[in-house]
mmCIF file of C-alpha atoms in Angstrom:
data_model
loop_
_atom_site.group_PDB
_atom_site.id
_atom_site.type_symbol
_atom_site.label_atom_id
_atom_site.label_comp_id
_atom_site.label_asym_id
_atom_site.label_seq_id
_atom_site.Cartn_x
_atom_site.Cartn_y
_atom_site.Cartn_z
ATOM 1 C CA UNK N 1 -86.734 -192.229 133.789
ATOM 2 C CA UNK N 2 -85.608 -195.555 131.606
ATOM 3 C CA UNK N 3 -87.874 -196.860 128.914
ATOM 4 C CA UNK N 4 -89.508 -200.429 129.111
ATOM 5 C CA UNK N 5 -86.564 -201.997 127.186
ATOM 6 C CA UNK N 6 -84.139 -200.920 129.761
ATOM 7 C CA UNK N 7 -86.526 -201.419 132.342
ATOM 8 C CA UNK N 8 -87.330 -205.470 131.446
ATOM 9 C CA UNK N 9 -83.092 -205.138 130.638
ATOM 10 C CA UNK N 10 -82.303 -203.979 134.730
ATOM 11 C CA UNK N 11 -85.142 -206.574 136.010
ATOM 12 C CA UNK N 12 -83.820 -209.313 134.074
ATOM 13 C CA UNK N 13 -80.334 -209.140 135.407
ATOM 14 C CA UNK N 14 -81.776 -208.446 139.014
ATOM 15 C CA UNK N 15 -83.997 -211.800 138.473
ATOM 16 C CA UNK N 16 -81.112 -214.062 137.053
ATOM 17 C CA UNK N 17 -78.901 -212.802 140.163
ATOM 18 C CA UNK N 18 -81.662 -213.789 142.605
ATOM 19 C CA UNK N 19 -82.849 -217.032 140.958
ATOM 20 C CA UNK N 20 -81.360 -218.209 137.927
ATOM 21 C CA UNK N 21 -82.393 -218.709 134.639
ATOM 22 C CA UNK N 22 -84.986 -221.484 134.776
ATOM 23 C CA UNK N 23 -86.901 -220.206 137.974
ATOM 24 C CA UNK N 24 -87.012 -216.594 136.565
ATOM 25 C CA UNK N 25 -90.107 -216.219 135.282
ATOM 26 C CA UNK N 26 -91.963 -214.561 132.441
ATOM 27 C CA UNK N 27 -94.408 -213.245 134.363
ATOM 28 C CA UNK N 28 -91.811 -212.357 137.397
ATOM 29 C CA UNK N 29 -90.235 -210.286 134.575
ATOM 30 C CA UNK N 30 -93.305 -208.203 133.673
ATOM 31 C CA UNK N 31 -93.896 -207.601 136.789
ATOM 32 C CA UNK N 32 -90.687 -206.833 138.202
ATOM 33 C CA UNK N 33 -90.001 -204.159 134.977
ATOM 34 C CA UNK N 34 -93.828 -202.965 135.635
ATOM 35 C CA UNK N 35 -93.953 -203.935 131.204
ATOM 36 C CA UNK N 36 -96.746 -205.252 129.279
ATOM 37 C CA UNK N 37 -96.053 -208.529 127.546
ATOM 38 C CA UNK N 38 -96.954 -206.845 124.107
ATOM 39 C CA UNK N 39 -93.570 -204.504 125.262
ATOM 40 C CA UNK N 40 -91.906 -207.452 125.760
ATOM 41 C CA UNK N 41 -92.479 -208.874 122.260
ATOM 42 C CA UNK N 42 -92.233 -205.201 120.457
ATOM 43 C CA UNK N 43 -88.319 -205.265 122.286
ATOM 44 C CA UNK N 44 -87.276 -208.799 122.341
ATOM 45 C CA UNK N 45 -90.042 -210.681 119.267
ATOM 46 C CA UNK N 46 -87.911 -213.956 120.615
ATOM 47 C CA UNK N 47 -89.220 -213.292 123.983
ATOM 48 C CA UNK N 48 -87.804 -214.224 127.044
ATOM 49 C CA UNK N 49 -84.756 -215.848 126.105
ATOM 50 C CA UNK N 50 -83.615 -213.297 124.101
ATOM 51 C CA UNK N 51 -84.268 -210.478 127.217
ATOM 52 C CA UNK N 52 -82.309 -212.651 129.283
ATOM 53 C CA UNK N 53 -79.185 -213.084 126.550
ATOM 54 C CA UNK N 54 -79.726 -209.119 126.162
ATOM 55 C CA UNK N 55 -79.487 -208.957 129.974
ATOM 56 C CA UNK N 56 -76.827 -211.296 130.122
ATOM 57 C CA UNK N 57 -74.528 -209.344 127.359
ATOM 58 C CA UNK N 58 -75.697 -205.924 129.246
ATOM 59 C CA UNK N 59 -74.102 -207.239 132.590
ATOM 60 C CA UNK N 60 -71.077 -208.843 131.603
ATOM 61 C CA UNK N 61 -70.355 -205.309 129.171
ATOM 62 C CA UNK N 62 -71.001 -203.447 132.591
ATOM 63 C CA UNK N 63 -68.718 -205.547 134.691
ATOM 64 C CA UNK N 64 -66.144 -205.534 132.152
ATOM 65 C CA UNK N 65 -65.864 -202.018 132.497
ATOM 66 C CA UNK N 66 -65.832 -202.321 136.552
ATOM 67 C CA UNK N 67 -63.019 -204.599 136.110
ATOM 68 C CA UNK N 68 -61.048 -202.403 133.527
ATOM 69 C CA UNK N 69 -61.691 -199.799 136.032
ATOM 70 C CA UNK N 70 -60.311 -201.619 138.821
ATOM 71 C CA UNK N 71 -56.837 -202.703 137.131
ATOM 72 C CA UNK N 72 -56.127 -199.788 135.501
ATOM 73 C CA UNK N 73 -54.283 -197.233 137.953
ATOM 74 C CA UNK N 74 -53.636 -200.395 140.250
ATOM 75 C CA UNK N 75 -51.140 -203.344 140.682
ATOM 76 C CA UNK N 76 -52.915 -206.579 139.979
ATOM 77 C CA UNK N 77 -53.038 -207.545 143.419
ATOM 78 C CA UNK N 78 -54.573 -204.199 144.152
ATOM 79 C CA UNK N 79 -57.030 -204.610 141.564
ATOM 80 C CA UNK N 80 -58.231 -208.342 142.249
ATOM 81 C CA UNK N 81 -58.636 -206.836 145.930
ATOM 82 C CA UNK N 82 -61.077 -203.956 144.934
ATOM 83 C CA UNK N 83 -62.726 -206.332 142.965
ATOM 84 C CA UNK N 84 -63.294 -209.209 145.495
ATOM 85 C CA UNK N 85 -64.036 -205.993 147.999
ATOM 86 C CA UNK N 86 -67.082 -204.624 145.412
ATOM 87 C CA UNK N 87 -68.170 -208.814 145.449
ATOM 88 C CA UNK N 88 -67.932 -208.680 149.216
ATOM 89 C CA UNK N 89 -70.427 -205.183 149.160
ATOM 90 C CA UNK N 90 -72.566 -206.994 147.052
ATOM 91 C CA UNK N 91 -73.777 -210.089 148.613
ATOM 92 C CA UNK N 92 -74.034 -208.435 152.177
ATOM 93 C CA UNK N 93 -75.738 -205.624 150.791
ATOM 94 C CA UNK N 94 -78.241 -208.256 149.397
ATOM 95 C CA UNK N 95 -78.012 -210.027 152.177
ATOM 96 C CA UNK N 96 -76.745 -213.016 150.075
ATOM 97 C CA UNK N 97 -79.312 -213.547 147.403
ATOM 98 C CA UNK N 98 -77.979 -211.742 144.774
ATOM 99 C CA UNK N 99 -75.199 -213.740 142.991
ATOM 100 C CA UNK N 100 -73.632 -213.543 139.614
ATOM 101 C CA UNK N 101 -75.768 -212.717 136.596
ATOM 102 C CA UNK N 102 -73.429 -214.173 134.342
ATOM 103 C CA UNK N 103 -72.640 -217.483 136.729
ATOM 104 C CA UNK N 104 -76.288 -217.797 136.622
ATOM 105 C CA UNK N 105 -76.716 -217.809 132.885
ATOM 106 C CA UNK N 106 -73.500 -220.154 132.853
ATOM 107 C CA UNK N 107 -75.736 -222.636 134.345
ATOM 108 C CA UNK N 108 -78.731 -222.602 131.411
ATOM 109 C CA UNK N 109 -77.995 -225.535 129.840
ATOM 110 C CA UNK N 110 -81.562 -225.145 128.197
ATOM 111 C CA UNK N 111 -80.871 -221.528 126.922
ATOM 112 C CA UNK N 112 -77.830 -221.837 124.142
ATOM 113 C CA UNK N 113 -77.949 -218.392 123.190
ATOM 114 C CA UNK N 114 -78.030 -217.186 127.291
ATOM 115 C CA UNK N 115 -75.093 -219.429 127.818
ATOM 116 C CA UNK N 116 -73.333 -218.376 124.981
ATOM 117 C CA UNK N 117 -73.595 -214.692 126.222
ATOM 118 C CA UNK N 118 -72.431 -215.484 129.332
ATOM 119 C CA UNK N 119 -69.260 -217.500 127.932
ATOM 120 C CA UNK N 120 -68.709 -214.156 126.348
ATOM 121 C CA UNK N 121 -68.693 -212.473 129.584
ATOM 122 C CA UNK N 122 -66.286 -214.637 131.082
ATOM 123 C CA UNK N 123 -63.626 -214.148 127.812
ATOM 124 C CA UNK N 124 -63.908 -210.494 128.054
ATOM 125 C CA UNK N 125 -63.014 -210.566 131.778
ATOM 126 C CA UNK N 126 -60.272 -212.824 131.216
ATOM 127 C CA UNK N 127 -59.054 -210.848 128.177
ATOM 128 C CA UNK N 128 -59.299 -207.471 130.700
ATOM 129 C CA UNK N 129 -57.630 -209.320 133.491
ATOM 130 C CA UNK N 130 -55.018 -210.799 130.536
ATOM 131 C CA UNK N 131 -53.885 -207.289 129.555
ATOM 132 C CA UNK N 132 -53.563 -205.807 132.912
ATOM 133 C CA UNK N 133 -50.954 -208.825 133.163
ATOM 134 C CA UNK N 134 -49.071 -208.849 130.082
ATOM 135 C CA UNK N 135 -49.142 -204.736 131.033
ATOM 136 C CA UNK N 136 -46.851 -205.356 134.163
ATOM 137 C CA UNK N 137 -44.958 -207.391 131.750
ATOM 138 C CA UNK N 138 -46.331 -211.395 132.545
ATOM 139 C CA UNK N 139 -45.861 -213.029 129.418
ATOM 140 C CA UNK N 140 -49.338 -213.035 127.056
ATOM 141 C CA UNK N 141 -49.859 -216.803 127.544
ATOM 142 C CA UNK N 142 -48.872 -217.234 131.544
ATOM 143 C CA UNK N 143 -51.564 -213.873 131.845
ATOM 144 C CA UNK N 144 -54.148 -215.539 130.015
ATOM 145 C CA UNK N 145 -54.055 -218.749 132.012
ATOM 146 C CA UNK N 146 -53.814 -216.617 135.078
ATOM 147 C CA UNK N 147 -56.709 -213.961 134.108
ATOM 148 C CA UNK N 148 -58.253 -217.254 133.860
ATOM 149 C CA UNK N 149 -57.695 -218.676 137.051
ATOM 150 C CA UNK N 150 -58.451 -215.500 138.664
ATOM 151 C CA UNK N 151 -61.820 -214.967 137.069
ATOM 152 C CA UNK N 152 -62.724 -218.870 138.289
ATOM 153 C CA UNK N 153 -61.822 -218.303 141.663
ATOM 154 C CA UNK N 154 -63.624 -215.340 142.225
ATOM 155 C CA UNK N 155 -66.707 -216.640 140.811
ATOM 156 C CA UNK N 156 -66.452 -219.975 142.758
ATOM 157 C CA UNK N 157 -66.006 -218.198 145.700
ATOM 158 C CA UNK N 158 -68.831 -215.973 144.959
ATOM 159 C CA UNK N 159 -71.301 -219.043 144.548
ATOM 160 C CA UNK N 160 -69.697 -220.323 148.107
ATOM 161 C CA UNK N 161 -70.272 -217.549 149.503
ATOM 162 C CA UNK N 162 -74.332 -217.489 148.907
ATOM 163 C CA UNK N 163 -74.415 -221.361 149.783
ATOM 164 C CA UNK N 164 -72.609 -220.599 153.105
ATOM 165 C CA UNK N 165 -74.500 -216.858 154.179
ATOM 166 C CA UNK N 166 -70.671 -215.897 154.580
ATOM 167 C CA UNK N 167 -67.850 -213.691 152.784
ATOM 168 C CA UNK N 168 -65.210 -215.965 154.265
ATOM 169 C CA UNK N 169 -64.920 -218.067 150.845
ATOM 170 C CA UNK N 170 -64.011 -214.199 149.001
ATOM 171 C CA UNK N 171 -61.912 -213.584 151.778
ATOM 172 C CA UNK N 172 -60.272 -216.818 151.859
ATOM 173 C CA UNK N 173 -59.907 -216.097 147.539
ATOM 174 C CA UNK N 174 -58.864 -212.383 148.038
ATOM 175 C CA UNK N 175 -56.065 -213.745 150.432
ATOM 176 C CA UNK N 176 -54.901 -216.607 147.980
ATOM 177 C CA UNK N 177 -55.164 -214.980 145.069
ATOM 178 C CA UNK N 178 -52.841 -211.620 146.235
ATOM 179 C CA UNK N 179 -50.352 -213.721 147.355
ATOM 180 C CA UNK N 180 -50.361 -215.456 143.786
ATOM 181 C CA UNK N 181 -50.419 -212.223 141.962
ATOM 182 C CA UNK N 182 -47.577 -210.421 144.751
ATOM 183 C CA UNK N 183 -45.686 -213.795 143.612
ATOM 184 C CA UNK N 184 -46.113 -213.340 139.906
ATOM 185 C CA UNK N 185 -45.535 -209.915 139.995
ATOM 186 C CA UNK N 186 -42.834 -209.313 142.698
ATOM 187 C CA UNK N 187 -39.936 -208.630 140.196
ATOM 188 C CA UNK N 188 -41.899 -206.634 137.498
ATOM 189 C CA UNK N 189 -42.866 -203.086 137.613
#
């Protein structure tokens, strides 16, 4: 059984994926985590912001690993696919209305500190993405401008893909962005 920190921690993310920032709610949060607000202020004493910057850093940490997972024993191609393929799992399994906790954060233009964490997020999956590249030998500068490309069109396509009820924009991204990477990659190991 989790604690109330990681409980308001797991509810936070879930809330942020569903609705954003702004329209998650203090009292959506306490309820959701099944946490007193005195619990809330004896974990976070800034409150909500600073659960949702916690949640924020927690996320991006755990996807970090998902995507460090994914490129390791793969080609990049491979690994964009099984990451676009988890993306794909995600939103029909939700049935659409879970996105992005970090792409929601991105979006708190109110909340430095939340969009700070999620700028974090975004560098560390860029710098994972970055090494896998420069690991199958793509110079260190054309890998980070492609680890950043890839990370944008994955997220774009995610955010398409809950406006539109559809995985077509993932697919249409998990199409492009192999065909990229088989390009980039064709005459390395």
């Amino acid at each position: 059984m989790t604690g109330p920190r990681e409980r308001m921690i797991t509810s936070a993310i879930h809330l942020v994926c569903e609705r954003g920032v702004s329209a998650t709610g203090l009292a959506d949060l306490l309820s959701r985590s099944k946490s007193s607000r005195n619990s809330l202020y004896q974990h976070f004493p800034a409150g909500k912001s600073q659960l949702i910057e916690t949640a924020v850093r927690a996320a991006g940490t755990s996807m970090n690993v998902d995507l460090g997972a994914a490129m390791a024993d793969a080609t990049p191609a491979e690994g964009v696919g099984l990451i676009v393929d988890d993306w794909k799992r995600r939103l029909t399994t939700s049935e659409y209305t879970r996105g992005c906790p970090v792409m929601g954060a991105a979006l708190a233009e109110s909340e430095l500190a939340v969009q700070d964490a999620a700028a974090d997020a975004f560098e560390q999956w860029r710098d994972t993405f970055a090494s896998a590249f420069a690991g199958r030998g793509l110079p260190l500068d054309r890998a980070g401008a492609l680890a950043g490309f890839v990370v944008s069109a994955i997220e774009g396509a995610i955010v398409q893909c809950r406006a539109k009820k559809s995985t077509v924009p993932l697919d249409d991204a998990r199409s492009e962005l192999i065909l990229l990477l088989d390009t980039h990659f064709r005459e390395r190991p």
